[in-house]
Coordinates of C-alpha atoms in Angstrom, one line a residue:
X1 CA 68.4 -54.0 13.3
X2 CA 66.7 -57.4 13.7
X3 CA 63.5 -58.7 12.4
X4 CA 60.4 -57.8 13.9
X5 CA 59.5 -60.6 16.4
X6 CA 56.0 -62.3 16.2
X7 CA 53.3 -59.1 16.2
X8 CA 50.5 -59.4 19.1
X9 CA 46.8 -60.0 18.1
X10 CA 45.0 -56.5 17.9
X11 CA 43.4 -55.5 21.0
X12 CA 40.4 -53.1 21.1
X13 CA 40.3 -49.5 23.5
X14 CA 39.3 -50.2 27.1
X15 CA 38.0 -46.7 26.6
X16 CA 34.0 -46.3 25.8
X17 CA 32.9 -43.7 23.3
X18 CA 30.7 -41.0 24.9
X19 CA 27.3 -40.3 22.8
X20 CA 27.2 -36.6 21.9
X21 CA 23.8 -35.8 21.8
X22 CA 22.8 -32.6 19.6
X23 CA 21.6 -31.1 22.8
X24 CA 25.5 -29.8 23.2
X25 CA 25.3 -27.9 20.0
X26 CA 21.1 -26.9 20.9
X27 CA 23.0 -25.0 24.3
X28 CA 25.7 -23.7 22.3
X29 CA 23.5 -21.8 20.1
X30 CA 21.6 -20.7 23.6
X31 CA 24.7 -19.3 24.9
X32 CA 25.3 -17.6 21.7
X33 CA 21.7 -16.1 22.1
X34 CA 21.9 -15.0 25.5
X35 CA 25.2 -13.4 24.9
X36 CA 24.2 -11.7 21.7
X37 CA 20.9 -10.5 23.2
X38 CA 22.6 -8.6 25.9
X39 CA 25.0 -7.0 23.9
X40 CA 21.9 -5.9 21.8
X41 CA 20.2 -4.5 24.7
X42 CA 23.2 -2.8 26.2
X43 CA 23.8 -0.8 23.3
X44 CA 20.4 -0.4 23.0
X45 CA 19.7 -1.9 19.5
X46 CA 16.4 -3.7 18.7
X47 CA 17.1 -8.0 19.2
X48 CA 16.3 -8.6 15.6
X49 CA 17.9 -10.2 12.5
X50 CA 19.8 -13.4 11.8
X51 CA 23.1 -14.6 13.0
X52 CA 24.6 -16.2 9.7
X53 CA 27.4 -18.3 8.9
X54 CA 28.4 -20.3 6.1
X55 CA 30.1 -23.7 6.6
X56 CA 32.7 -25.3 5.1
X57 CA 33.7 -26.3 1.5
X58 CA 35.4 -29.8 0.0
X59 CA 38.6 -29.0 -1.5
X60 CA 40.8 -30.8 -4.6
X61 CA 44.0 -30.7 -4.4
X62 CA 45.2 -28.2 -7.1
X63 CA 43.8 -29.1 -10.1
X64 CA 43.5 -32.4 -9.7
X65 CA 39.7 -34.3 -8.9
X66 CA 41.5 -36.0 -5.6
X67 CA 38.6 -34.7 -2.6
X68 CA 41.0 -33.9 0.4
X69 CA 39.3 -35.2 3.7
X70 CA 36.6 -32.9 5.0
X71 CA 36.6 -30.9 8.1
X72 CA 33.9 -28.6 9.1
X73 CA 34.3 -25.0 9.8
X74 CA 35.0 -24.7 13.4
X75 CA 32.4 -21.5 14.3
X76 CA 29.7 -23.6 12.2
X77 CA 30.5 -26.7 14.2
X78 CA 30.4 -25.0 17.0
X79 CA 26.6 -24.4 16.5
X80 CA 25.2 -26.3 14.4
X81 CA 27.7 -29.7 14.5
X82 CA 27.0 -30.4 11.0
X83 CA 29.7 -32.9 9.6
X84 CA 29.0 -32.4 5.9
X85 CA 30.1 -29.7 3.6
X86 CA 28.1 -27.2 1.7
X87 CA 25.7 -26.1 4.3
X88 CA 24.6 -22.8 5.6
X89 CA 23.5 -22.0 9.3
X90 CA 21.0 -19.1 10.7
X91 CA 19.5 -18.4 13.8
X92 CA 16.7 -16.1 14.1
X93 CA 17.5 -13.7 17.3
X94 CA 14.3 -12.7 18.2
X95 CA 12.5 -16.2 18.0
X96 CA 15.3 -18.4 18.8
X97 CA 14.6 -20.7 15.7
X98 CA 17.7 -22.2 14.0
X99 CA 17.5 -22.7 9.9
X100 CA 20.0 -25.2 8.3
X101 CA 20.4 -24.6 4.6
X102 CA 21.7 -27.9 2.5
X103 CA 23.3 -28.1 -0.9
X104 CA 20.8 -29.7 -3.4
X105 CA 23.0 -32.2 -4.8
X106 CA 22.3 -33.9 -9.0
X107 CA 20.9 -36.7 -9.1
X108 CA 24.4 -38.8 -9.9
X109 CA 25.4 -37.9 -6.4
X110 CA 23.6 -41.8 -5.2
X111 CA 25.9 -43.5 -8.3
X112 CA 28.7 -42.4 -7.0
X113 CA 28.8 -41.0 -3.1
X114 CA 25.8 -42.8 -1.6
X115 CA 22.1 -42.1 -0.9
X116 CA 20.6 -38.3 -0.8
X117 CA 19.5 -37.4 2.3
X118 CA 15.9 -35.6 2.9
X119 CA 15.6 -32.4 4.5
X120 CA 13.7 -33.9 7.1
X121 CA 17.1 -36.0 7.5
X122 CA 18.8 -33.1 8.6
X123 CA 16.3 -31.5 10.9
X124 CA 16.1 -34.4 13.1
X125 CA 20.1 -35.1 12.8
X126 CA 20.5 -32.2 13.8
X127 CA 17.6 -30.8 16.2
X128 CA 17.2 -27.5 14.2
X129 CA 13.9 -25.6 13.7
X130 CA 14.1 -25.8 9.7
X131 CA 15.6 -27.5 6.6
X132 CA 15.5 -25.9 3.1
X133 CA 18.4 -25.7 0.2
X134 CA 20.9 -23.2 -0.2
X135 CA 19.4 -21.8 -3.0
X136 CA 16.2 -21.0 -1.0
X137 CA 18.5 -18.6 1.3
X138 CA 17.1 -15.6 0.1
X139 CA 13.5 -16.5 -0.3
X140 CA 13.3 -18.0 3.4
X141 CA 15.3 -15.6 5.4
X142 CA 13.0 -12.3 4.1
X143 CA 10.0 -14.3 4.4
X144 CA 11.1 -15.2 8.3
X145 CA 11.5 -11.2 9.0
X146 CA 9.8 -8.7 7.4
X147 CA 9.6 -6.2 9.8
X148 CA 11.7 -4.1 7.7
X149 CA 12.5 -3.9 4.2
X150 CA 15.5 -5.4 4.6
X151 CA 16.5 -8.1 7.4
X152 CA 20.1 -7.6 9.0
X153 CA 22.5 -10.8 9.0
X154 CA 25.2 -10.7 11.8
X155 CA 28.1 -12.5 10.1
X156 CA 31.3 -13.6 11.3
X157 CA 34.5 -11.4 10.6
X158 CA 36.9 -11.3 12.9
X159 CA 40.6 -11.5 13.5
X160 CA 42.1 -15.0 14.8
X161 CA 44.9 -13.4 17.0
X162 CA 46.8 -17.4 17.2
X163 CA 46.9 -17.4 13.2
X164 CA 46.4 -13.5 12.2
X165 CA 43.8 -14.9 9.7
X166 CA 40.6 -13.5 9.5
X167 CA 37.3 -15.4 9.6
X168 CA 35.3 -15.7 6.1
X169 CA 31.7 -14.0 5.9
X170 CA 28.9 -16.1 4.9
X171 CA 28.4 -15.1 0.9
X172 CA 25.2 -16.4 -0.8
X173 CA 23.0 -15.3 -4.2
X174 CA 21.2 -12.3 -3.1
X175 CA 23.2 -11.2 -0.1
X176 CA 23.0 -7.5 -1.1
X177 CA 19.0 -7.7 -0.8
X178 CA 20.1 -7.4 2.8
X179 CA 21.7 -5.3 5.6
X180 CA 24.8 -6.9 7.3
X181 CA 26.8 -6.0 10.8
X182 CA 30.6 -7.6 10.3
X183 CA 31.8 -6.6 13.6
X184 CA 29.6 -7.5 16.5
X185 CA 29.0 -11.5 15.7
X186 CA 33.2 -12.1 16.1
X187 CA 34.4 -10.9 19.5
X188 CA 31.1 -12.8 21.0
X189 CA 31.0 -16.0 19.4
X190 CA 34.4 -16.5 20.1
X191 CA 34.0 -15.6 23.9
X192 CA 31.3 -18.4 24.0
X193 CA 34.0 -20.4 22.8
X194 CA 36.1 -19.8 25.7
X195 CA 34.4 -21.3 28.6
X196 CA 33.2 -24.8 28.1
X197 CA 30.0 -26.8 29.5
X198 CA 30.0 -29.9 31.0
X199 CA 29.1 -31.8 27.8
X200 CA 32.3 -29.9 25.5
X201 CA 34.4 -31.2 28.8
X202 CA 33.4 -34.5 28.3
X203 CA 34.1 -34.9 24.8
X204 CA 37.6 -33.0 25.1
X205 CA 38.3 -35.4 28.1
X206 CA 37.4 -38.5 25.5
X207 CA 39.9 -37.0 23.2
X208 CA 42.5 -37.0 25.7
X209 CA 42.1 -40.1 27.4
X210 CA 42.0 -41.6 23.9
X211 CA 45.3 -39.8 22.9
X212 CA 46.8 -40.2 26.6
X213 CA 46.2 -44.6 25.5
X214 CA 47.6 -43.9 22.4
X215 CA 51.0 -42.4 23.5
X216 CA 51.0 -45.2 26.3
X217 CA 49.8 -48.5 24.4
X218 CA 50.3 -47.6 20.9
X219 CA 47.1 -48.4 19.8
X220 CA 44.8 -45.4 18.8
X221 CA 48.0 -44.1 17.5
X222 CA 50.1 -46.0 14.9
X223 CA 53.6 -45.5 15.4
X224 CA 55.3 -46.2 11.7
X225 CA 59.2 -47.2 11.3
X226 CA 59.6 -48.0 7.8
X227 CA 63.6 -47.8 7.7
X228 CA 63.3 -46.7 11.0
X229 CA 61.8 -43.6 10.1
X230 CA 58.9 -42.2 12.4
X231 CA 55.2 -40.7 11.3
X232 CA 52.2 -41.3 13.2
X233 CA 48.5 -41.8 12.1
X234 CA 46.4 -40.9 15.4
X235 CA 43.4 -40.2 13.6
X236 CA 40.3 -42.2 15.8
X237 CA 36.6 -42.7 14.2
X238 CA 36.2 -39.6 12.2
X239 CA 39.5 -39.9 11.0
X240 CA 40.9 -36.1 11.8
X241 CA 44.0 -35.4 13.9
X242 CA 43.6 -32.1 15.9
X243 CA 46.8 -31.1 14.3
X244 CA 49.9 -32.1 11.9
X245 CA 51.9 -34.8 14.3
X246 CA 55.2 -33.6 15.3
X247 CA 57.6 -37.1 16.1
X248 CA 61.1 -36.3 16.5
X249 CA 64.6 -37.8 17.8
X250 CA 67.9 -36.1 18.4
X251 CA 68.1 -33.0 17.4
X252 CA 65.1 -32.4 15.9
X253 CA 63.3 -32.7 18.7
X254 CA 64.6 -28.7 19.0
X255 CA 62.1 -27.9 16.2
X256 CA 59.0 -26.5 17.7
X257 CA 57.0 -27.5 14.7
X258 CA 59.1 -30.4 13.4
X259 CA 57.4 -32.7 11.1
X260 CA 56.3 -30.0 8.2
X261 CA 57.0 -30.7 4.5
X262 CA 60.6 -29.0 4.6
X263 CA 61.5 -30.9 7.9
X264 CA 59.4 -34.7 8.2
X265 CA 58.8 -37.2 10.3
X266 CA 62.0 -39.2 8.6
X267 CA 65.1 -39.5 11.1
X268 CA 66.1 -42.7 11.9
X269 CA 66.1 -43.8 15.8
X270 CA 69.6 -43.9 17.1
X271 CA 70.6 -45.3 20.8
X272 CA 70.9 -42.8 23.1
X273 CA 68.3 -40.2 21.4
X274 CA 65.7 -38.5 23.2
X275 CA 61.9 -38.6 21.3
X276 CA 59.4 -36.0 21.3
X277 CA 56.0 -37.3 20.1
X278 CA 53.2 -34.4 20.1
X279 CA 50.1 -35.8 18.9
X280 CA 47.1 -35.5 19.7
X281 CA 43.4 -37.2 18.9
X282 CA 40.0 -35.4 17.7
X283 CA 36.8 -36.9 18.5
X284 CA 33.8 -35.2 17.1
X285 CA 35.4 -31.8 16.2
X286 CA 36.6 -31.5 20.0
X287 CA 40.5 -32.2 20.3
X288 CA 43.5 -32.9 23.0
X289 CA 47.1 -32.0 22.4
X290 CA 49.6 -33.8 24.1
X291 CA 53.1 -34.2 24.0
X292 CA 55.4 -36.7 25.4
X293 CA 59.1 -37.2 25.6
X294 CA 61.6 -40.1 26.3
X295 CA 64.5 -41.9 25.6
X296 CA 64.4 -44.2 22.4
X297 CA 66.5 -47.2 24.1
X298 CA 64.3 -46.8 27.5
X299 CA 66.7 -45.4 30.1
X300 CA 67.3 -42.5 30.6
X301 CA 70.9 -40.6 30.9
X302 CA 72.2 -37.9 33.7
X303 CA 71.9 -35.7 31.3
X304 CA 68.6 -36.4 29.8
X305 CA 67.3 -36.9 33.6
X306 CA 68.5 -33.4 34.3
X307 CA 67.2 -31.8 31.0
X308 CA 63.5 -33.7 31.3
X309 CA 63.0 -33.4 35.2
X310 CA 63.2 -29.8 34.5
X311 CA 60.5 -29.3 32.3
X312 CA 58.7 -31.8 34.7
X313 CA 59.0 -30.1 37.8
X314 CA 57.8 -26.2 35.7
X315 CA 55.0 -28.9 34.1
X316 CA 53.5 -29.4 37.5
X317 CA 54.4 -26.3 39.4
X318 CA 52.5 -24.7 37.3
X319 CA 49.3 -26.9 37.5
X320 CA 49.9 -26.9 41.0
X321 CA 49.6 -22.8 41.1
X322 CA 46.8 -23.1 38.6
X323 CA 43.2 -21.2 39.7
X324 CA 40.7 -19.0 38.6
X325 CA 42.4 -15.3 39.1
X326 CA 45.7 -16.6 38.0
X327 CA 47.6 -14.8 35.7
X328 CA 48.7 -17.2 32.5
X329 CA 51.6 -14.6 32.0
X330 CA 52.9 -15.4 35.5
X331 CA 52.5 -19.2 34.9
X332 CA 54.6 -18.6 32.0
X333 CA 57.5 -16.5 34.3
X334 CA 57.4 -18.9 36.8
X335 CA 57.9 -22.1 34.5
X336 CA 60.4 -20.3 32.9
X337 CA 61.8 -19.6 36.4
X338 CA 62.0 -23.0 37.9
X339 CA 63.8 -24.1 34.3
X340 CA 66.5 -21.9 34.6
X341 CA 67.0 -22.9 38.1
X342 CA 67.4 -26.3 37.4
X343 CA 70.0 -25.4 35.0
X344 CA 71.8 -23.9 37.1
X345 CA 71.8 -26.6 39.6
X346 CA 72.9 -28.6 36.7
X347 CA 76.2 -26.4 35.8
X348 CA 74.5 -25.8 32.3
X349 CA 74.1 -22.1 33.4
X350 CA 76.0 -19.8 35.9
X351 CA 75.0 -17.0 38.1
X352 CA 71.8 -15.4 39.9
X353 CA 68.0 -16.4 38.5
X354 CA 66.5 -13.9 39.0
X355 CA 69.1 -11.7 36.8
X356 CA 68.9 -14.2 33.9
X357 CA 64.9 -13.6 34.2
X358 CA 65.4 -9.6 33.6
X359 CA 67.4 -10.6 30.9
X360 CA 64.7 -12.8 29.8
X361 CA 67.5 -15.7 29.6
X362 CA 64.3 -18.2 29.8
X363 CA 62.8 -17.5 26.2
X364 CA 66.7 -19.1 25.0
X365 CA 65.7 -22.3 25.7
X366 CA 61.9 -22.0 26.4
X367 CA 60.9 -19.5 22.7
X368 CA 57.1 -20.5 22.4
X369 CA 54.8 -19.6 25.3
X370 CA 53.8 -22.2 28.0
X371 CA 50.1 -22.9 26.4
X372 CA 46.8 -21.9 24.6
X373 CA 43.1 -22.0 24.9
X374 CA 41.9 -25.9 23.4
X375 CA 38.6 -27.3 22.8
X376 CA 36.8 -27.8 18.7
X377 CA 40.5 -26.2 17.5
X378 CA 43.8 -27.7 18.6
X379 CA 44.6 -23.6 19.4
X380 CA 41.3 -22.4 20.0
X381 CA 40.5 -18.1 19.6
X382 CA 39.9 -15.6 22.3
X383 CA 43.4 -15.8 23.4
X384 CA 43.4 -11.5 23.0
X385 CA 40.1 -10.1 23.3
X386 CA 39.9 -6.0 22.3
X387 CA 42.0 -4.2 24.1
X388 CA 44.5 -6.7 25.1
X389 CA 48.3 -6.4 23.4
X390 CA 50.3 -8.9 22.8
X391 CA 53.6 -8.3 24.9
X392 CA 56.8 -8.0 22.8
X393 CA 59.6 -9.5 25.0
X394 CA 61.5 -12.3 23.6
X395 CA 59.7 -15.7 24.5
X396 CA 56.5 -13.7 25.9
X397 CA 55.6 -12.3 22.6
X398 CA 55.0 -16.0 21.8
X399 CA 52.2 -16.4 24.4
X400 CA 49.0 -17.5 22.7
X401 CA 47.2 -15.3 25.6
X402 CA 47.8 -13.2 28.8
X403 CA 44.5 -13.8 30.0
X404 CA 43.4 -14.4 33.9
X405 CA 42.1 -18.1 34.3
X406 CA 38.6 -18.5 33.6
X407 CA 36.6 -21.7 35.2
X408 CA 35.4 -23.7 32.6
X409 CA 38.5 -22.5 30.3
X410 CA 40.5 -25.4 29.1
X411 CA 44.7 -24.6 28.2
X412 CA 47.4 -26.3 27.6
X413 CA 50.4 -26.5 30.0
X414 CA 53.5 -27.4 27.8
X415 CA 56.7 -26.1 29.1
X416 CA 59.7 -27.5 27.2
X417 CA 63.6 -27.2 27.3
X418 CA 65.4 -26.9 24.0
X419 CA 69.0 -26.5 23.0
X420 CA 68.8 -24.4 19.8
X421 CA 71.7 -23.0 18.0
X422 CA 70.1 -20.0 15.9
X423 CA 69.0 -18.8 20.3
X424 CA 72.1 -20.3 21.7
X425 CA 74.5 -18.6 19.6
X426 CA 73.9 -14.9 19.8
X427 CA 72.6 -15.2 23.8
X428 CA 76.1 -16.3 24.0
X429 CA 77.4 -13.6 22.1
X430 CA 75.3 -11.0 23.6
X431 CA 76.7 -8.6 26.3
X432 CA 73.8 -8.8 28.5
X433 CA 73.5 -12.8 28.7
X434 CA 77.1 -14.6 28.0
X435 CA 77.9 -14.5 31.8
X436 CA 75.1 -16.5 32.2
X437 CA 76.4 -19.7 30.0
X438 CA 78.8 -22.5 30.7
X439 CA 80.1 -23.0 27.2
X440 CA 81.6 -26.3 27.9
X441 CA 78.5 -27.7 28.9
X442 CA 76.8 -25.8 26.3
X443 CA 79.0 -27.9 23.8
X444 CA 77.7 -31.4 25.5
X445 CA 74.5 -30.3 24.5
X446 CA 74.7 -30.0 20.6
X447 CA 72.7 -31.9 19.4
X448 CA 70.7 -33.0 22.3
X449 CA 67.4 -31.3 20.8
X450 CA 64.7 -30.5 23.9
X451 CA 62.5 -31.6 26.1
X452 CA 58.1 -30.7 26.3
X453 CA 55.8 -31.8 28.4
X454 CA 52.5 -31.4 27.2
X455 CA 49.2 -32.0 29.4
X456 CA 45.5 -30.4 28.8
X457 CA 44.3 -28.8 31.7
X458 CA 40.2 -27.7 32.7
X459 CA 40.4 -24.5 35.0
X460 CA 38.1 -25.4 38.5
X461 CA 36.0 -23.1 40.5
X462 CA 39.3 -23.8 43.3
X463 CA 41.8 -24.8 40.9
X464 CA 42.3 -26.9 37.9
X465 CA 42.2 -30.7 36.8
X466 CA 44.8 -32.1 34.4
X467 CA 42.5 -34.3 31.8
X468 CA 45.5 -36.1 30.0
X469 CA 47.1 -39.4 32.0
X470 CA 50.2 -40.1 30.4
X471 CA 53.1 -41.6 33.0
X472 CA 55.3 -38.8 33.6
X473 CA 58.2 -39.6 36.6
X474 CA 61.3 -40.5 35.4
X475 CA 60.9 -44.2 36.7
X476 CA 56.9 -44.5 35.8
X477 CA 58.4 -43.9 31.7
X478 CA 61.2 -46.6 32.4
X479 CA 58.7 -49.0 33.5
X480 CA 56.4 -48.7 31.2
X481 CA 59.3 -49.4 28.2
X482 CA 59.9 -52.4 30.2
X483 CA 56.5 -53.8 30.1
X484 CA 55.0 -52.2 33.3
X485 CA 51.2 -51.5 32.6
X486 CA 49.7 -48.1 32.9
X487 CA 47.8 -47.2 34.9
X488 CA 49.7 -49.4 37.3
X489 CA 46.4 -50.8 38.7
X490 CA 45.6 -51.9 35.8
X491 CA 46.0 -54.8 33.1
X492 CA 48.0 -53.4 30.1
X493 CA 46.8 -55.0 26.8
X494 CA 49.9 -55.1 25.9
X495 CA 51.7 -57.0 29.5
X496 CA 52.7 -59.7 27.3
X497 CA 55.0 -57.2 25.4
X498 CA 58.4 -57.0 27.4
X499 CA 60.9 -54.8 25.9
X500 CA 64.2 -57.5 27.1
X501 CA 67.2 -56.5 26.0
X502 CA 66.6 -52.3 27.4
X503 CA 70.2 -51.1 25.9
X504 CA 69.7 -51.6 22.6
X505 CA 66.1 -51.3 22.2
X506 CA 64.5 -49.0 18.8
X507 CA 61.0 -50.2 20.7
X508 CA 58.1 -48.8 18.7
X509 CA 55.4 -50.0 17.4
X510 CA 55.5 -50.8 13.4
X511 CA 52.1 -50.1 11.3
X512 CA 51.7 -53.2 8.7
X513 CA 50.3 -52.9 5.2
X514 CA 46.2 -53.7 6.2
X515 CA 46.5 -51.1 9.1
X516 CA 45.1 -53.7 11.7
X517 CA 48.5 -56.1 13.4
X518 CA 51.3 -54.3 15.2
X519 CA 54.8 -55.4 15.6
X520 CA 57.7 -54.4 18.0
X521 CA 61.1 -54.1 16.4
X522 CA 64.2 -54.3 18.5
X523 CA 68.1 -54.5 18.5

C-alpha cells in the first residue's frame, strides 16, 4: 500500500444543531402523568403518590479508579433530561410537581472535577419544580404528601423484551417508610416512549442527518485504517455512539454483531471485498442506526450487485408499504419473499418461492428481524406489550416487535442477505429445504459475507418518512466513491478528492493522532 496522499483541511459539518429545549422532557412528564392518571381512574384507584426513579451511577473499570464514560439511564433521561450521575427524580401524581434530588458533593470535587453547582442551577437547567439533595429524599417526600402515614411510590420495574433484562427499581435510605408499587409504572412509561413527539423527532432526525453525513462524507464519523484495520468512532457533541459500531468486510460481514471483543473490527481490507458499516451517532440521548453496504474498491461486481439489489428491493418495498395498521410481521415476510425471489432469479435458489416461505428458507439468509423501535435506546422498548407472544419460527422469533404500526413510531428497516455456513450447511442437509439450493452457486458465495441496508423510518398518518439520507442505488454509491457530491444537488465538502485508480482503491479515511486531520489511503 502506498503512502497516504496529502490530507485536506478539516471542514465543519454543514448541519446546524437543533436546540434541545427542556420543554421536551416537560412534555414527556406530562404525557406520563396523563396516561398514569387515566389508568388509576379506570382502576378506581386514588390519584396520589409519586413516580420515583433513580438515575444512573458512574462506574469504574473493575478495581481501578478509571471512570467509564457516563451515560444516563434511559427512562430517567426521557423524563428529566439530566446528564449528570447520581440523581433521583420524583413526580407528584396529584399536583404534577417534579422534583430532582442531586448528590451532595464533597468540597474537593471542586479541585478535581470543577465547580460545585448550587441546587438553583439544576432547578433552572432542568425546569423542575424543586431540587433537594439525595440525603433528603425520605424527609421531602413525606413532607410533600401527608394524607396517610405512608406515601406511595411507583417504582420502575419490568422486563425489557429486547434484552430480557429487568429495569432496576429505585433504592435509597429510608425507602422502608414508604409503600411501593412495582407493577404499574413500567408498562405505562414504556408505552409513552413508543410514540415520538415532534420534539423527539427533531432530535432523531438530526442524529440521522449527522450520521448520514458521516457515512457519506467521512466527517463526524472517522474511519481508522492503521495497518489496514477498521475501527470507527461515531461520537458527536456529547461523545456517545448509539451502539458499538459494526465495521465488517469480506466474510466478516456475515457476522451479524461483528465488532465485539472476540471478533473486533480488525480485518485488513481486500480488493473485491464488500464492506458493511453499521454506525449511528447519538444527540442528547436520542439516537440513529444506519447501515450501508458497498464494495471497498468502488465498483460492484455482478455477484455483489445481485445480492445488494435483492436487499435494496426488499428495503424499498417495505418502506413503500409502511403505514398505520400494517403488521410488522407482514413487513418482515414481505422482505424475506423479495430477497428469495431475487436469489431464485439469480440462480442461487431453485423452486417455488411460496414453498420456500412455508419452510422458512428466508431465515437462512436473513436470520435477524426486519427492524426495531428507535429512540433514546437503539433498541427502544415496547416491542412486545402485555399479552403478545414472540413467534417461534426461524427468523420470526428474532423479531423485536410484532405490533401493528402506529403514527408516531420510529422503527428501523434493515433487511439483509448473508451467507452463513452455520445456517446454510444444515439447510442444505435438511430434507425439507435441500431442494431449494443450487450448491454450485452457494459455493461461489462462500466467503462473500453479507449485505444489510438500514434506514430509520418515522410512521406518519398516511404512510412513512425515511429519516436517513445515504446513497442507496448502485450507481449512486459508485458515483459517490468516485468523488461525486452527495446529495447530488449540493457541493460536497470533499468534492476535490477524487478516488482515481478505481480498480485498486482501498478508499477510506484515516484518523491521524490529533483527531482532526484526515488522509485518504490509496493503493
